[in-house]
């Protein structure tokens, strides 16, 4: 939602781009309708994407 509303952008860092492209979403429809990042393939890295997600969540929580 942050990306679609143009409230989240990055500077084109190749590592972040690669990690975002390696992400797949796992939806939890039954419990709380949440989603989480999982690796699209076991050998691919998503650490930067997870870090960005956690930082964005904390910023929204703090209302910054």
Coordinates of C-alpha atoms in Angstrom, one line a residue:
X1 CA 0.0 0.0 0.0
X2 CA 2.9 2.4 0.8
X3 CA 4.4 1.8 -2.6
X4 CA 1.1 2.1 -4.5
X5 CA 0.4 5.4 -2.7
X6 CA 3.9 6.6 -3.6
X7 CA 4.8 7.0 0.1
X8 CA 7.7 4.5 -0.1
X9 CA 10.5 4.8 -2.6
X10 CA 14.1 3.8 -2.8
X11 CA 17.2 5.1 -4.5
X12 CA 17.6 2.2 -6.9
X13 CA 20.0 0.2 -4.8
X14 CA 20.7 -3.0 -6.8
X15 CA 20.8 -5.2 -3.7
X16 CA 17.3 -4.0 -2.5
X17 CA 16.0 -4.4 -6.0
X18 CA 17.3 -8.0 -6.3
X19 CA 16.0 -8.9 -2.9
X20 CA 12.5 -7.5 -3.6
X21 CA 12.4 -9.5 -6.9
X22 CA 13.2 -12.6 -4.9
X23 CA 10.1 -12.2 -2.6
X24 CA 6.9 -14.1 -2.7
X25 CA 4.0 -13.3 -0.4
X26 CA 2.4 -15.9 1.8
X27 CA -1.2 -14.9 2.6
X28 CA -2.9 -15.8 5.9
X29 CA -6.5 -15.5 4.9
X30 CA -8.1 -17.5 7.7
X31 CA -6.7 -15.8 10.8
X32 CA -5.9 -12.1 10.4
X33 CA -5.7 -11.5 6.7
X34 CA -2.0 -10.7 6.9
X35 CA 0.8 -11.4 4.5
X36 CA 4.5 -12.2 5.0
X37 CA 7.5 -12.3 2.8
X38 CA 8.9 -15.7 1.9
X39 CA 11.6 -16.7 -0.5
X40 CA 10.4 -17.4 -4.0
X41 CA 13.3 -20.0 -4.2
X42 CA 15.3 -21.4 -1.3
X43 CA 18.6 -20.2 -2.6
X44 CA 17.6 -16.6 -3.1
X45 CA 18.1 -13.8 -0.5
X46 CA 15.3 -11.5 0.8
X47 CA 17.0 -10.0 3.8
X48 CA 16.9 -6.4 2.5
X49 CA 13.2 -6.7 1.6
X50 CA 12.4 -8.0 5.1
X51 CA 14.4 -5.2 6.7
X52 CA 12.6 -2.6 4.6
X53 CA 9.2 -4.2 5.5
X54 CA 10.0 -4.1 9.2
X55 CA 11.3 -0.5 9.1
X56 CA 8.1 0.6 7.2
X57 CA 5.9 -1.1 9.7
X58 CA 7.7 0.6 12.6
X59 CA 7.4 4.0 11.0
X60 CA 3.7 3.5 10.5
X61 CA 3.3 2.3 14.1
X62 CA 5.2 5.4 15.3
X63 CA 3.1 7.6 12.9
X64 CA 6.2 9.3 11.4

